[in-house]
Coordinates of C-alpha atoms and ligand atoms in Angstrom, one line a residue:
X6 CA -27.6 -24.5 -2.1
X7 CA -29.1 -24.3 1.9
X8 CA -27.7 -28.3 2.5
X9 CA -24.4 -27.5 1.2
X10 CA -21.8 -27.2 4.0
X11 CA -20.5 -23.6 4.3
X12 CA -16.9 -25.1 3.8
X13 CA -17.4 -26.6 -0.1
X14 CA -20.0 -23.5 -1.0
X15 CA -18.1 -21.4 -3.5
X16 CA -18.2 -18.7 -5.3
X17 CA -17.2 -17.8 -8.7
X18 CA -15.3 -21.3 -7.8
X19 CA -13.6 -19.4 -4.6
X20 CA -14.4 -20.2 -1.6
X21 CA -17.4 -17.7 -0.3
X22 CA -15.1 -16.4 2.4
X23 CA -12.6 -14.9 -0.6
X24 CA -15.3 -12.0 -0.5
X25 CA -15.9 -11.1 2.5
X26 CA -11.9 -10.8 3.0
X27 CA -13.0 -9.0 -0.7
X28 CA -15.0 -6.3 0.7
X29 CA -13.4 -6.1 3.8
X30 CA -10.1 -4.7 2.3
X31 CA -12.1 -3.3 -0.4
X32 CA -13.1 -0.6 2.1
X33 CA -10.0 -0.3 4.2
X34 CA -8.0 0.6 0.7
X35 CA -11.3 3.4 -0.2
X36 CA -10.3 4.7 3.5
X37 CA -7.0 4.4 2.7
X38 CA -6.8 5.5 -0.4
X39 CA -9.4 8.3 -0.3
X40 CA -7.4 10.0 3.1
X41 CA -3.8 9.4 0.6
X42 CA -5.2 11.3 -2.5
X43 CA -6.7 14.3 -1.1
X44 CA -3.1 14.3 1.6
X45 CA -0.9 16.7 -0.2
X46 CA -2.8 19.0 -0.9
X47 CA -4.3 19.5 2.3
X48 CA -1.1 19.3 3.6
X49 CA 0.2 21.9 0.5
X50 CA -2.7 24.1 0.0
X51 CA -5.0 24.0 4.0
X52 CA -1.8 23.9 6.6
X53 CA 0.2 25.9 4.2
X54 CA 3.1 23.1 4.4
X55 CA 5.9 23.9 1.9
X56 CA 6.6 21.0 -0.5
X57 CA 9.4 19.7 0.9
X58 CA 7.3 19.3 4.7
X59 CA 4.8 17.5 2.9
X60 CA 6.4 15.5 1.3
X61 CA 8.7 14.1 4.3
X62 CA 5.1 14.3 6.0
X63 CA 3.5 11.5 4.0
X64 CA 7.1 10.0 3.3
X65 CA 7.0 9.0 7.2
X66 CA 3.4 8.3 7.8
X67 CA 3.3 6.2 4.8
X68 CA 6.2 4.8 5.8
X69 CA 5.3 3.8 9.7
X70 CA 2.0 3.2 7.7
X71 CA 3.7 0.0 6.1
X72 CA 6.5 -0.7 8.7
X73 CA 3.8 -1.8 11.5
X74 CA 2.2 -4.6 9.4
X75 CA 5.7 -6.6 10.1
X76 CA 4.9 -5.7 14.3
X77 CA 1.1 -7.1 13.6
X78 CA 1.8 -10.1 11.1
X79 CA 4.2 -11.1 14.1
X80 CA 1.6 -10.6 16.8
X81 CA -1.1 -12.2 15.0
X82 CA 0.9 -15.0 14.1
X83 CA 2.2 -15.9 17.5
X84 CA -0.8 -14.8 19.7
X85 CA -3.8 -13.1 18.4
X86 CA -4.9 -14.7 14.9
X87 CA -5.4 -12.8 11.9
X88 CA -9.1 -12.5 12.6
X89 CA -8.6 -10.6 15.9
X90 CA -6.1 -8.6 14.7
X91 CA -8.3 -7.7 11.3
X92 CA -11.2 -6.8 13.9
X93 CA -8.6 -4.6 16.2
X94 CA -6.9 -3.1 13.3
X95 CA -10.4 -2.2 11.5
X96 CA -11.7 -0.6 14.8
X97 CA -8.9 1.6 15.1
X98 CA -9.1 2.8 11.7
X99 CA -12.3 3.5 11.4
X100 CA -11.2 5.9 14.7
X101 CA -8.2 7.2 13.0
X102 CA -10.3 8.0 9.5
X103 CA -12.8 10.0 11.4
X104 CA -10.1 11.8 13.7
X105 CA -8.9 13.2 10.1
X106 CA -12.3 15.0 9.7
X107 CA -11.2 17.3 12.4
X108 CA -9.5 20.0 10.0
X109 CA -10.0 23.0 12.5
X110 CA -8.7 26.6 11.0
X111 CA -6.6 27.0 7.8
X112 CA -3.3 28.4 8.2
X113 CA -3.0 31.9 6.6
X114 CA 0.3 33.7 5.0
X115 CA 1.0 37.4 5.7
X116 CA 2.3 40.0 3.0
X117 CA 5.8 39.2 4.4
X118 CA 5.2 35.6 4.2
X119 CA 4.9 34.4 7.9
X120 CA 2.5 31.6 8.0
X121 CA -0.1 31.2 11.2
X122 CA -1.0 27.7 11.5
X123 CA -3.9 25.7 13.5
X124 CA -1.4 23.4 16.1
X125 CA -4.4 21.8 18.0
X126 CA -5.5 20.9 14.5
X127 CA -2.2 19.8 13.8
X128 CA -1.9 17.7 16.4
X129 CA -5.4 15.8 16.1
X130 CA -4.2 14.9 12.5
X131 CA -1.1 14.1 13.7
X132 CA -2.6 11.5 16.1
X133 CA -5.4 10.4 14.0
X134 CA -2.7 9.3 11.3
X135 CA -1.1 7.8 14.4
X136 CA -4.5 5.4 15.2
X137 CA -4.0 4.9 11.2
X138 CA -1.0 3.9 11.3
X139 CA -1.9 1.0 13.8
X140 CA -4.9 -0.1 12.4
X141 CA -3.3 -0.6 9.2
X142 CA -0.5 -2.1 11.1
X143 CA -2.9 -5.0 12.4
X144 CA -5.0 -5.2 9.3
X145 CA -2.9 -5.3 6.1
X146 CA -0.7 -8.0 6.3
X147 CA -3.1 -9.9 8.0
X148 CA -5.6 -10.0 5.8
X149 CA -3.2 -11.1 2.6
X150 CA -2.1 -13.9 4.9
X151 CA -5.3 -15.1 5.3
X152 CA -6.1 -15.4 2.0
X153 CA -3.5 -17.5 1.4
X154 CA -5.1 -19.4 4.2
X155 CA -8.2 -20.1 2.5
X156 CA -6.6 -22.5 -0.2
X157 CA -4.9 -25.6 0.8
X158 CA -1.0 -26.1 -0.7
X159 CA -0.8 -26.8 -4.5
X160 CA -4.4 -25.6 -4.9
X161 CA -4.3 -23.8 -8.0
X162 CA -6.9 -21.2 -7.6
X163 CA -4.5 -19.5 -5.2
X164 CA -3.1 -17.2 -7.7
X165 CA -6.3 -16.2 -9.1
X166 CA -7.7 -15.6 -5.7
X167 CA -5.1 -13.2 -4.6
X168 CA -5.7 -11.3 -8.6
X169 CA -9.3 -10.9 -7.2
X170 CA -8.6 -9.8 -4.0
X171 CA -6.1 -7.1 -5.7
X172 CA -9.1 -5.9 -7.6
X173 CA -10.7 -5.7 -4.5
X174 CA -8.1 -3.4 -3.3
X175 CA -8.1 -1.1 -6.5
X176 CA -11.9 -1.1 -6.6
X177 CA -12.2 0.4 -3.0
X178 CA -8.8 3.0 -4.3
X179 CA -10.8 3.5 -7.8
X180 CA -14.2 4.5 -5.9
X181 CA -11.9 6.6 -3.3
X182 CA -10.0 8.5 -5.5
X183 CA -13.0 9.7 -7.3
X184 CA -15.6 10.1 -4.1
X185 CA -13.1 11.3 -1.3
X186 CA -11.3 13.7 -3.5
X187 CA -14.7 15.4 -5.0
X188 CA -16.2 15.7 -2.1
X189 CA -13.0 17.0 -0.1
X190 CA -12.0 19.4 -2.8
X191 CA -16.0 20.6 -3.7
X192 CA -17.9 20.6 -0.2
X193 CA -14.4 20.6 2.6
X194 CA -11.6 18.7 3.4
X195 CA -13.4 17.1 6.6
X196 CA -15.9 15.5 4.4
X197 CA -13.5 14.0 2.4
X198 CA -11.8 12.5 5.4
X199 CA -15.3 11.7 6.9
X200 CA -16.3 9.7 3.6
X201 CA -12.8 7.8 4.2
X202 CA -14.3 6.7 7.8
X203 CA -17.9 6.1 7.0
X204 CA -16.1 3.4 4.2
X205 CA -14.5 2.0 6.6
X206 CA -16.8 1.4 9.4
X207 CA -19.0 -1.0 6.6
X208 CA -15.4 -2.8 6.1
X209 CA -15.3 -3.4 9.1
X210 CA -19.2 -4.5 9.6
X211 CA -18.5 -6.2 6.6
X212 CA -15.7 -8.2 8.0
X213 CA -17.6 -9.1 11.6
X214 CA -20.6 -10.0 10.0
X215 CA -18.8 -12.4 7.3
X216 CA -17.2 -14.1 10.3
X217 CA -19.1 -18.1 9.9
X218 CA -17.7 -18.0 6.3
X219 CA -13.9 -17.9 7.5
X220 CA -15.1 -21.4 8.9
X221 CA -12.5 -21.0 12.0
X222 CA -9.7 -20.0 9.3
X223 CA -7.5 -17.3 11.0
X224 CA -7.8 -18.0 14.8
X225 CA -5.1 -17.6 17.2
X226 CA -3.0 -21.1 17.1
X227 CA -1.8 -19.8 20.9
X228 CA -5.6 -19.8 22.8
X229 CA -4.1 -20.6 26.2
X230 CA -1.5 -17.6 25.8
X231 CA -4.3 -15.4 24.8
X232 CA -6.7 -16.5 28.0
X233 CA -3.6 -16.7 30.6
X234 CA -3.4 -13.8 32.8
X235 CA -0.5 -11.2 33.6
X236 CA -0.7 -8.1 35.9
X237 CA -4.5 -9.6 36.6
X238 CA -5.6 -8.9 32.8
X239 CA -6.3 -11.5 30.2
X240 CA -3.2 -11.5 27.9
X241 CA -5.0 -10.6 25.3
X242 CA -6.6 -7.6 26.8
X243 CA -2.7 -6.5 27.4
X244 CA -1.6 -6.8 23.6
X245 CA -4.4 -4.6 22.8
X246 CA -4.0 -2.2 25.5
X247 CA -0.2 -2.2 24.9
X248 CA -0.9 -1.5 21.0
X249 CA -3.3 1.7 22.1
X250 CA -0.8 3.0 23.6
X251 CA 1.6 2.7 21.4
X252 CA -0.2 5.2 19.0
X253 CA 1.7 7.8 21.4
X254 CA 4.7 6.8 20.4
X255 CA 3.7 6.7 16.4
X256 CA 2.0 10.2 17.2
X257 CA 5.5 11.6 18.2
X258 CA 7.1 10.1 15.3
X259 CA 5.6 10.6 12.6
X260 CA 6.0 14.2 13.3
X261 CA 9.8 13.6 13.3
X262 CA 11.7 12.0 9.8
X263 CA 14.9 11.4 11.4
X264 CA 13.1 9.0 13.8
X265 CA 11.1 7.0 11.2
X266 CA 14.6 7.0 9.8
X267 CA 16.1 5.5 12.6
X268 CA 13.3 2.7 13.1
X269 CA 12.8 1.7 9.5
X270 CA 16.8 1.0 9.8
X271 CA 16.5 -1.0 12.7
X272 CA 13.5 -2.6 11.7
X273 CA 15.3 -4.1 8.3
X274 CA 18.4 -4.6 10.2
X275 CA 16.5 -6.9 13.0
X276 CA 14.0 -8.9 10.6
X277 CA 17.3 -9.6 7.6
X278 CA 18.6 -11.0 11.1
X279 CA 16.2 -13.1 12.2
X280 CA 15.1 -14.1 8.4
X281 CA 19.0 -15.6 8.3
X282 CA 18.3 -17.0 11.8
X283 CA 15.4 -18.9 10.3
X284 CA 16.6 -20.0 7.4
X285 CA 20.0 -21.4 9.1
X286 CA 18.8 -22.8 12.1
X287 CA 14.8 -23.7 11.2
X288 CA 15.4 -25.1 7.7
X289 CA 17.5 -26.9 5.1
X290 CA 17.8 -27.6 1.4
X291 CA 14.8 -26.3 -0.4
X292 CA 13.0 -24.4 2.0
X293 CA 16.1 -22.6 2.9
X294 CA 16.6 -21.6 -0.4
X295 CA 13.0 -20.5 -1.4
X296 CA 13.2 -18.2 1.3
X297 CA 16.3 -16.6 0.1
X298 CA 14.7 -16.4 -3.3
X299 CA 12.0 -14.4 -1.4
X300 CA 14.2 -11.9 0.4
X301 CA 16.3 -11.3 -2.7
X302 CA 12.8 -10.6 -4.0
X303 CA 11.9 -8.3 -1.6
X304 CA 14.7 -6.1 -1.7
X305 CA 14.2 -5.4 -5.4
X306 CA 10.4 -4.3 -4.6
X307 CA 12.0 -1.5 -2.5
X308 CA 13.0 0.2 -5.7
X309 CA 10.1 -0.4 -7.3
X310 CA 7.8 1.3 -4.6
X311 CA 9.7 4.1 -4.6
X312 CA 9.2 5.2 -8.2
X313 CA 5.7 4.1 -7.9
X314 CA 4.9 5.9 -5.0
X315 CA 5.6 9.6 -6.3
X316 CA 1.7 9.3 -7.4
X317 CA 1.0 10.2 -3.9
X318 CA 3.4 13.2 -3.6
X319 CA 5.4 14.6 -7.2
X320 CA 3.0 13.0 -9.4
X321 CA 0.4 14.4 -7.6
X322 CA 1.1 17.9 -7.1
X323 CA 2.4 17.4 -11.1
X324 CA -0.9 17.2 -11.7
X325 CA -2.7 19.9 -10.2
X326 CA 0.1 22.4 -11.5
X327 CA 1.7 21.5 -14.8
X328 CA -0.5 19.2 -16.4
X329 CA -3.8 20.0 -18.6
X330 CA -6.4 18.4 -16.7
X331 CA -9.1 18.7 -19.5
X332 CA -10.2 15.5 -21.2
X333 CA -12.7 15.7 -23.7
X334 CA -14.0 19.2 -22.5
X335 CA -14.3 17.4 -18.6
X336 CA -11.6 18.8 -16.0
X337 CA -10.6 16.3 -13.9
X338 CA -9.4 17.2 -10.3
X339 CA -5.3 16.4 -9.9
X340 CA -6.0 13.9 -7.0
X341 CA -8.8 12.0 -9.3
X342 CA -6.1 11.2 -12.0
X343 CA -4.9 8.5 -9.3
X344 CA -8.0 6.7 -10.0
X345 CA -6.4 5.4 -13.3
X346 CA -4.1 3.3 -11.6
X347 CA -7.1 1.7 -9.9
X348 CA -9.0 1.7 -13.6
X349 CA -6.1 0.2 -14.5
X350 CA -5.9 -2.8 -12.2
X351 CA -9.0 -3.7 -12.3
X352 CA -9.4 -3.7 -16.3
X353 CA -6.0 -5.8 -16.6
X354 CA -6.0 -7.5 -13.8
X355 CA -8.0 -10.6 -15.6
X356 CA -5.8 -10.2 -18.5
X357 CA -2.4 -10.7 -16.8
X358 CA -3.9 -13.5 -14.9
X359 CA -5.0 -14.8 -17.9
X360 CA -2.2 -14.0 -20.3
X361 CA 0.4 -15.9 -17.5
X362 CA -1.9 -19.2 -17.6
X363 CA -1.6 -18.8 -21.3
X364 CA 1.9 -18.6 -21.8
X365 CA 2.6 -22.0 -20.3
X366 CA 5.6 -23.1 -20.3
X367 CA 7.0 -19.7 -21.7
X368 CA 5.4 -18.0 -18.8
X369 CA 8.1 -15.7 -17.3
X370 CA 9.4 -17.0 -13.6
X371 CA 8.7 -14.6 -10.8
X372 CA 12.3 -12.6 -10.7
X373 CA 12.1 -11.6 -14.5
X374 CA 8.4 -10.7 -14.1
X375 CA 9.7 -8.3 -11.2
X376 CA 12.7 -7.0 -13.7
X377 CA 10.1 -6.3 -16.0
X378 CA 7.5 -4.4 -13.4
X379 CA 11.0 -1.8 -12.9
X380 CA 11.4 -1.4 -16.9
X381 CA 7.6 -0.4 -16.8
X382 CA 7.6 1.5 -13.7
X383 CA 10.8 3.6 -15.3
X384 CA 9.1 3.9 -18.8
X385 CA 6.0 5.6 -17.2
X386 CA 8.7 8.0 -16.0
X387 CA 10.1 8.1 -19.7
X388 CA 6.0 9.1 -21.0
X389 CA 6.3 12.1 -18.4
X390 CA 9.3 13.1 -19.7
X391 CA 8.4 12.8 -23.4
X392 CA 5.3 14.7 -22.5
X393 CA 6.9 17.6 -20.8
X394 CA 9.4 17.8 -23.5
X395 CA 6.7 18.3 -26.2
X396 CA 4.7 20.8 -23.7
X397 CA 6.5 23.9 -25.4
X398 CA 5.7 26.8 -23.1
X399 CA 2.2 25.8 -22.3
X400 CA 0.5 23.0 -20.2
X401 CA 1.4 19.3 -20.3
X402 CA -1.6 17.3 -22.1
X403 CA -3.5 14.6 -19.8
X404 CA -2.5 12.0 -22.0
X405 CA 1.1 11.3 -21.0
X406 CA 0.0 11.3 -17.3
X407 CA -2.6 8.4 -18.1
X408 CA -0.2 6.8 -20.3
X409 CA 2.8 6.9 -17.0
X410 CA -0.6 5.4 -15.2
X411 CA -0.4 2.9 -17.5
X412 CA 2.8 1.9 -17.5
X413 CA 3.1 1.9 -14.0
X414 CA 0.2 -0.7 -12.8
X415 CA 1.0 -2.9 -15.9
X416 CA 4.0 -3.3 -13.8
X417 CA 2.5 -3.2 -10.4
X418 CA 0.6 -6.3 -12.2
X419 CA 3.9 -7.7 -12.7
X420 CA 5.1 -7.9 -8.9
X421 CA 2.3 -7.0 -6.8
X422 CA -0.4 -9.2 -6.9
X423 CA 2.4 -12.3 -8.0
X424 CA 4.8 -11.1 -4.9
X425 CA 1.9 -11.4 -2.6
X426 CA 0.8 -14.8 -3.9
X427 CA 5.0 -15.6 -3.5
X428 CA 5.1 -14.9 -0.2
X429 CA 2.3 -17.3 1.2
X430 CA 4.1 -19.6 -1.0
X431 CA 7.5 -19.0 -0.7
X432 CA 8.3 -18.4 3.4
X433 CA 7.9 -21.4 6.0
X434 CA 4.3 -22.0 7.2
X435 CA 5.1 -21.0 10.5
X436 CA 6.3 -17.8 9.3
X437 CA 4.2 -16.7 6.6
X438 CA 2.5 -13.4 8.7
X439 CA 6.1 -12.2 9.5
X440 CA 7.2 -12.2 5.9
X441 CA 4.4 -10.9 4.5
X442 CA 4.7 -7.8 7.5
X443 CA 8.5 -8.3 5.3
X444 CA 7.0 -7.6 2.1
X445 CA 5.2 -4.2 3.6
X446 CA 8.4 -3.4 5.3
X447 CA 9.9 -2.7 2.2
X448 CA 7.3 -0.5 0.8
X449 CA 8.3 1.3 3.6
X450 CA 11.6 2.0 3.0
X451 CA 10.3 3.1 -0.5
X452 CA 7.8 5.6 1.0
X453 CA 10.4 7.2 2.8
X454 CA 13.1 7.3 0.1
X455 CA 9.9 8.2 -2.2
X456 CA 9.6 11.3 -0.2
X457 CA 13.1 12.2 -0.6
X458 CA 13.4 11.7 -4.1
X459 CA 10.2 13.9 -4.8
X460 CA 11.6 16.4 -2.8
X461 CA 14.3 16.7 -5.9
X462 CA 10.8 18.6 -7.7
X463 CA 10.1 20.4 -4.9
X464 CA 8.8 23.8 -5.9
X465 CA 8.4 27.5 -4.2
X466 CA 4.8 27.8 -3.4
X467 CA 3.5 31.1 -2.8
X468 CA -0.3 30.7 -0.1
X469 CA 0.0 27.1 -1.4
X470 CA 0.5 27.6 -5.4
X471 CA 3.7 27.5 -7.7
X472 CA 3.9 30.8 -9.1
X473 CA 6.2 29.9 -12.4
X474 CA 4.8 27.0 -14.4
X475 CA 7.9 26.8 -16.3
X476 CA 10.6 26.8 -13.6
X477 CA 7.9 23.9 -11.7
X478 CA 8.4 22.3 -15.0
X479 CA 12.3 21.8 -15.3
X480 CA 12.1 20.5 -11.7
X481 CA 10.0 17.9 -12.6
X482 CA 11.4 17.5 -15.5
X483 CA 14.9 16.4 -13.7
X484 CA 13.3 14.7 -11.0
X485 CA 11.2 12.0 -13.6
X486 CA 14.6 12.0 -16.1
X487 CA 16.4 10.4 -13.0
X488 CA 13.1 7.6 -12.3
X489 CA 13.2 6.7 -15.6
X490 CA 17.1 5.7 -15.6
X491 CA 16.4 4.3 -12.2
X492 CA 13.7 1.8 -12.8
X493 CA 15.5 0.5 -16.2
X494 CA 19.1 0.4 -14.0
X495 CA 17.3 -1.6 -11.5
X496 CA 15.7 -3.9 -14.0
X497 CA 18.6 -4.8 -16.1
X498 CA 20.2 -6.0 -12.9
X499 CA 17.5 -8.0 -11.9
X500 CA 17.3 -9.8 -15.1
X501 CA 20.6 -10.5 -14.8
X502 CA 19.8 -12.0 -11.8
X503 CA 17.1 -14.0 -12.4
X504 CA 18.6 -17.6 -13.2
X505 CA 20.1 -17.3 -9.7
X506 CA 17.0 -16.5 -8.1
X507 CA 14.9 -19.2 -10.3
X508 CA 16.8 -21.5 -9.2
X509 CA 16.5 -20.8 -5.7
X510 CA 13.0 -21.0 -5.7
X511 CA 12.4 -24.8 -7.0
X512 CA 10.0 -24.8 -9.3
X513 CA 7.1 -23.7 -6.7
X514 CA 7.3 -20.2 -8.8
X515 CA 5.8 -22.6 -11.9
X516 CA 3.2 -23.9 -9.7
X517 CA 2.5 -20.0 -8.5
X518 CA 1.9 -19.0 -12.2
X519 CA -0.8 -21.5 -13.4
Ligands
LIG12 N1 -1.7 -0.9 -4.0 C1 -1.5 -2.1 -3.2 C2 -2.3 -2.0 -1.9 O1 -2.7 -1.1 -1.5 C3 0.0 -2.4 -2.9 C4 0.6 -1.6 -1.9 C5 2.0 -2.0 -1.6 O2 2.3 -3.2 -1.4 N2 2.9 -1.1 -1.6 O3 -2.4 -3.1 -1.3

């Protein structure tokens, strides 16, 4: 093995530095993930938020969480490299996850129902969300886009690499959702969040130390940019210290909806723009084309995103307070039921890869398999509904929840892990970090509109608790009904779609697929 060259060594036929970009992200998503799960509820039950302030909480941290990727993907494109801006984004994180194990006093509710909170905690959390928020911002994108960058065009292990790397992402979720939310909810909330931080501080050693197997994939295409100087500091110096300090700015906003509002509008608004500036002045024919395939695509995934995305907020707090959390005489905690989604994944992931290879020349082209991932992601609603329906007066059994897991990441393996793969096919080599910041954009969007549609279940909570189960129960009840018309609406029109949109993409959907 020693005489081989690292560039042709390989590894379950991928090249070696598939899993080291693998583990890397495999720990940023258990940081991620492990800090998202136990989020409501600390939010809900700690600082004594009331549903509705919660919910709008995550809705725009998730969503500032997802909108910076499009700010990195352009940065690392243009200047830094997506290995720098891994390593910067990592760093921060791994600051931002520990900040979280801060969790000072718990707010307390008098008999007349004024709630005392802890505001110095408040604000640490509020800026530690703020440093993850960046890091995130200069990791996540990045990192997908250099995948793509390990496989030359037309190679056809690209698609398969990307369905590894998404089990990399739902085994670091899967381990997170178990580990951060037992410890957080058995021995504190801090250790939770601590855990979060400790995973990813090894990403991020994980990352640097894999660096020789990248094999100069990744590095900044503008060096002379990065070593010129302004106001007597390297350039590159600058763009971090500029990014730093823009965690004061995300601080402040994440604190304020109407603001995230404002920025995810603009943001959209000023990327459409420039995508149409591309695509009319930069390109013709094909290419042109295959990018508008790729926005149309995008836009659709913003609908998606917000159904699935209640896991983090409704489904969660569903969970904890309506559903029958025994299974086969275990209880499992409310935030550990998110681990099924990550079960999920990474027991089908193979399968879908497989069963799309298998289908040949019947295999579906990318816009019906994203039709199909909103029919799934509105039938999981259509399980919760079934199941509440046959709850009676008591307790809604486990099973329905697991089955709306189901259904829901057999159609995030329908548009996630093939979207991803689209978009380093799809967009104009030169663009390919800035549209995959795009494709986070959107999720977004959803994560904010996901925080106002939960809101719809949004219950009275007494120190932190529903007091009626069966009032919390209509509210979901009408919430999920209004998903599961949703995500088949949204389907139906994409399907209709889809002949427009195949053709748009010439053909390079088939080569995607096998
Ligand atoms: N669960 C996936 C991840 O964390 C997809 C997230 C998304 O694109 N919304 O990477």
């Amino acid at each position: 093995m020693t005489n081989i060259p690292i560039e042709e060594q390989t590894f379950f036929g991928h090249p070696k530095a598939l899993f080291i970009l693998f583990f890397t992200e495999m720990w940023e998503r258990f940081s991620f993930y492990g800090m998202k799960a136990l989020l409501i509820f600390y939010l809900t039950k700690y600082h004594l938020f009331s549903d509705d302030t919660g919910n709008l909480l995550i809705g725009s941290y998730a969503a500032l969480v997802y909108a910076v990727p499009v700010i990195g993907g352009f940065i690392a494109d243009k200047y830094l490299g997506f290995r720098k801006a891994i390593v910067f984004g990592g760093i921060m994180l791994v600051l931002g996850h520990l900040g979280m194990a801060y969790e000072g006093n718990a707010a307390t509710q008098s008999i007349t129902g004024e709630i005392t909170r802890d505001n110095l905690a408040l604000q640490v959390f509020y800026f530690s969300l703020a440093m993850i928020i960046l890091g995130v911002g200069f990791l996540k994108a990045n990192i997908s886009s250099l995948v793509g960058e390990l496989y030359s065009v037309g190679d056809k292990r690209r698609d398969s690499g990307f369905t590894l790397f998404y089990m990399g992402i739902n085994l670091g979720s899967f381990l997170a959702t178990i580990v951060c939310v037992w410890l957080g909810e058995s021995y504190g909330w801090s250790y939770g969040f601590g855990a979060a931080g400790v995973g990813m501080f090894f990403g991020l050693v994980t990352f640097i130390s894999g660096k020789k197997f990248l094999m100069g994939k990744g590095e900044s295409t503008n060096q002379p940019f990065l070593e010129k100087r302004s106001f007597g500091l390297k350039n590159e110096w600058l763009i971090y210290i500029v990014s730093v300090l823009s965690t004061l700015l995300f601080w402040q906003m994440v604190q304020n909806h109407d603001a995230v509002s404002i920025a995810l509008q603009v943001a959209g608004g000023v990327s459409f723009l420039y995508i149409v500036y591309y695509a009319v002045t930069k390109l013709d024919g094909k290419a042109r084309e295959q990018l508008i395939a790729l926005t149309i695509l995008i836009v659709f995934t913003i609908v998606f995103w917000a159904l699935f995305e209640q896991a983090y907020t409704s489904m969660n707090l569903f969970a904890d307070r309506i559903l029958d959390r025994h299974i086969f005489g275990f209880e499992i905690s409310a935030g550990q039921f998110l681990s099924f989604n990550a079960l999920f994944i990474i027991l089908l992931a193979p399968v879908f890869a497989w069963l799309w290879v298998k289908l040949g020349k019947y295999n579906p082209n990318t816009a019906v398999k994203f039709a199909l991932a909103l029919a799934l992601v509105g039938l999981g609603f259509g399980a919760l509904v079934m199941g509440i329906n046959l709850s009676g007066v008591g307790k809604v059994a486990a099973f329905w929840l697991i089955l709306a897991y189901f259904l829901h990441t057999c159609g995030e393996l329908s548009l996630s892990p093939v979207g991803l793969s689209a978009v380093t096919k799809l967009s104009p080599v030169k663009i390919v970090g800035f549209m995959m910041g795009v494709w986070f954009l959107a999720t977004a969007s959803s994560e904010f509109i996901a925080s106002l549609l939960a809101n719809i279940a949004s219950v009275d909570t007494s120190n932190g608790l529903a007091p009626d189960l069966n009032v919390a129960k209509e509210s979901y009840l009408k919430l999920f009904e209004y998903l599961f018309y949703t995500g088949i609406g949204f389907g139906a029109v994409l399907l209709a779609l889809s002949p427009v949109i195949k053709k748009l993409m010439h053909g390079v959907d088939k080569e995607l697929n096998n």
